[in-house]
Every structure is written in structure tokens, then in C-alpha cells.
PDB file of C-alpha atoms in Angstrom:
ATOM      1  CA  UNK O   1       1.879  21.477 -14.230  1.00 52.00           C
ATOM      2  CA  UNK O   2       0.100  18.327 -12.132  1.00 68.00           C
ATOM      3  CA  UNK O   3      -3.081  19.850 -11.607  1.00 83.00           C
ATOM      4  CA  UNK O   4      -3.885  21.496 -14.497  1.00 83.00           C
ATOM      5  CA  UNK O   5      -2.572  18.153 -16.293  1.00 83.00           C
ATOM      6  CA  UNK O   6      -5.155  16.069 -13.974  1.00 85.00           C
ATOM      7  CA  UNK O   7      -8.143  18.713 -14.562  1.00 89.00           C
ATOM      8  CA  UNK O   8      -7.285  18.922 -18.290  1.00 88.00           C
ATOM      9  CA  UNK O   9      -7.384  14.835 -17.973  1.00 88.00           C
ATOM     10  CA  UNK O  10     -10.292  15.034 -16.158  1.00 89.00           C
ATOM     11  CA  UNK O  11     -12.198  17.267 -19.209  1.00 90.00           C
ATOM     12  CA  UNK O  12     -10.728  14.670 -21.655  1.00 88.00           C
ATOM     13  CA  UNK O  13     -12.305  11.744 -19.919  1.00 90.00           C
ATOM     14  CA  UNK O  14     -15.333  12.924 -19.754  1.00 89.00           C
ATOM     15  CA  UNK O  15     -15.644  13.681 -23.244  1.00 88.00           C
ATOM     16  CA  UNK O  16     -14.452  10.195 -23.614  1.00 87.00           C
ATOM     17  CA  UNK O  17     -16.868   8.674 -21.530  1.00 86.00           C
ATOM     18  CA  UNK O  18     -20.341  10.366 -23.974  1.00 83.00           C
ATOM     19  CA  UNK O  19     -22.334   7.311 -25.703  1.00 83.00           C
ATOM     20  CA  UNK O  20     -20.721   5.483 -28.213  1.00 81.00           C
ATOM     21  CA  UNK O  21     -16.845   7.137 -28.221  1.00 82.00           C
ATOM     22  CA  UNK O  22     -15.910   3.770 -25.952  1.00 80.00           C
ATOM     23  CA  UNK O  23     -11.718   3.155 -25.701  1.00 85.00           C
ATOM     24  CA  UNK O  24      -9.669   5.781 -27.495  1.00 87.00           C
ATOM     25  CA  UNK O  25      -5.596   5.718 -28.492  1.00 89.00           C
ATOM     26  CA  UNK O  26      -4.132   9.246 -27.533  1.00 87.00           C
ATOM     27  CA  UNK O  27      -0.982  10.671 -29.065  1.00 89.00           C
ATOM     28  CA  UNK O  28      -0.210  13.617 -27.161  1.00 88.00           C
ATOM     29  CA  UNK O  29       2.850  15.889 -28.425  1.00 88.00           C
ATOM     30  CA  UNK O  30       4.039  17.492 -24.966  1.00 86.00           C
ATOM     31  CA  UNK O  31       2.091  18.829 -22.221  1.00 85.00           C
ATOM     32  CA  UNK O  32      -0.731  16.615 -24.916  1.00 86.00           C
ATOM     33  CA  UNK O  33       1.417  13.781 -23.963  1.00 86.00           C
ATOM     34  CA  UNK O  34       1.124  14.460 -20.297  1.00 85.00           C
ATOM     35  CA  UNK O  35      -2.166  14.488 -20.710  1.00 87.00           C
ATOM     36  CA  UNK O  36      -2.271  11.268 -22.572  1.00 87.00           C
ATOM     37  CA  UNK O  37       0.016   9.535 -19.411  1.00 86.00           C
ATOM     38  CA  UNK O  38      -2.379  11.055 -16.561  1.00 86.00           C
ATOM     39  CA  UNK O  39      -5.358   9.836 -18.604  1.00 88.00           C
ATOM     40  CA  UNK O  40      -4.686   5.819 -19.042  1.00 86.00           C
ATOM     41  CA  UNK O  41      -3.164   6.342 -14.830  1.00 84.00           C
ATOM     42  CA  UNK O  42      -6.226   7.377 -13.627  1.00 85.00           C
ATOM     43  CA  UNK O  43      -8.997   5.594 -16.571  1.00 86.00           C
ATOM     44  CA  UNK O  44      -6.691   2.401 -17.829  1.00 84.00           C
ATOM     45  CA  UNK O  45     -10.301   1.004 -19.437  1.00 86.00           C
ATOM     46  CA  UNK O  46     -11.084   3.785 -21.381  1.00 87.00           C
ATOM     47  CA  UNK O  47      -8.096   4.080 -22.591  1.00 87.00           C
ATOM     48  CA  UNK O  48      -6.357   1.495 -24.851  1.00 87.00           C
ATOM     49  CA  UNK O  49      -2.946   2.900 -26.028  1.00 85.00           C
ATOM     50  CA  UNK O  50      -1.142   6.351 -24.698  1.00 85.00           C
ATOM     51  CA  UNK O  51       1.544   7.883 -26.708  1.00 86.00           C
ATOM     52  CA  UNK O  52       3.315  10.784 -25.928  1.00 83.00           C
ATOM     53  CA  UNK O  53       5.866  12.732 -27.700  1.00 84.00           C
ATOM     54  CA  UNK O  54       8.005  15.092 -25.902  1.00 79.00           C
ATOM     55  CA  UNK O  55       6.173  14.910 -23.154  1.00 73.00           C
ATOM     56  CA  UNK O  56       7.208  17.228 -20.911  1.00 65.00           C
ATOM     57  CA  UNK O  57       5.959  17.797 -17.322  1.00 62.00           C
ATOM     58  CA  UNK O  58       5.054  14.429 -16.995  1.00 64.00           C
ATOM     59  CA  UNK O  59       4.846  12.244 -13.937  1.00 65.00           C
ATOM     60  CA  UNK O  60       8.866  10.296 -13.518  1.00 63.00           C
ATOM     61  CA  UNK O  61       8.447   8.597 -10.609  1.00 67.00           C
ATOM     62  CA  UNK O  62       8.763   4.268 -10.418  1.00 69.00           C
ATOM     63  CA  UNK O  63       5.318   3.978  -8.632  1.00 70.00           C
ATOM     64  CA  UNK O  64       3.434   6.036 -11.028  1.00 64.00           C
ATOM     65  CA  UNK O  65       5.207   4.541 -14.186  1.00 66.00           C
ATOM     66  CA  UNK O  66       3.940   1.488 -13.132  1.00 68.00           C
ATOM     67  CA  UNK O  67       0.353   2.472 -12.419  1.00 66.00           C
ATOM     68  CA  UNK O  68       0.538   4.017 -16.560  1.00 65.00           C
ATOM     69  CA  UNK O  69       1.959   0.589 -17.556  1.00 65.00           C
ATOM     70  CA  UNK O  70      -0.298  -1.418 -15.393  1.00 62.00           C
ATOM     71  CA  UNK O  71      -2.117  -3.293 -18.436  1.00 53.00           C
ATOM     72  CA  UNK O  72      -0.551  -4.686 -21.540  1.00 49.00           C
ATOM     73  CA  UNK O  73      -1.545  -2.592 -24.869  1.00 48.00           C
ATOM     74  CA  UNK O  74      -4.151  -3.888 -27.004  1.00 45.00           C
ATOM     75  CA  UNK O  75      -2.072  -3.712 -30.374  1.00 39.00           C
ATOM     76  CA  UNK O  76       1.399  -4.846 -30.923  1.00 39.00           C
ATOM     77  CA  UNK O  77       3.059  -3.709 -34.012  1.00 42.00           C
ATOM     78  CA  UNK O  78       5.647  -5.299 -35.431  1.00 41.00           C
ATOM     79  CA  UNK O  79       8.044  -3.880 -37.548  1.00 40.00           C
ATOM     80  CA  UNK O  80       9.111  -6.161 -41.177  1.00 39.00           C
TER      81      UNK O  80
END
């Protein structure tokens, strides 16, 4: 699944990157979640907050955990 994850992340950023869509939150529901991780690894500024559910086939390894979780998120939420 890694490189049709990448070239489907690859698609998604460049949609992302057309004038005026800026920094997006993804919520990706399996493979979408994938997605979602490969996305803010290899474009952390365009994206502000990746969630996946389920997300199955995605990258496990320490090293590329911590490339995903490089930058803090933008929103903290707070339960209560």
C-alpha cells in the first residue's frame, strides 16, 4: 500500500496547495487515514491536524512516527 498511499498523498496535496484552500484538518477513516499520516509527513505546513481512524496500512515505524508528530497541533481540545 506505500506507493499508492504516497501518490494518492501526492494528488491530495496538490489539490491542497490551489489559491485560497491554505492549511486543511484531514480525518481519514482507513487507507483515508493513511493518507491523512503520509500527507502532514511529507507537507507538515499545509497541513494543520491529521486524524485517522482505523488506519490501516499505515507507516509503524519510530523514525517515521516522529517525522508525522514533528510539530505540535494547532488546536487543543479539552474535554469538561
Amino acid at each position: 500500500m506505500g506507493s499508492r498511499t504516497t501518490r494518492l498523498s501526492g494528488r491530495m496535496l496538490g489539490f491542497l496547495a490551489a489559491p485560497g484552500i491554505g492549511r486543511a484538518h484531514l480525518i481519514g477513516n482507513s487507507m483515508g487515514g493513511a493518507i491523512a499520516l503520509r500527507m502532514a509527513a511529507d507537507s507538515p505546513d499545509s497541513i494543520a491536524s491529521p486524524v485517522p481512524i482505523d488506519a490501516g496500512g499505515a507507516e509503524t515505524s519510530p523514525s517515521w512516527l516522529r517525522r508525522v508528530c514533528q510539530k505540535p497541533p494547532d488546536l487543543v481540545l479539552k474535554a469538561g
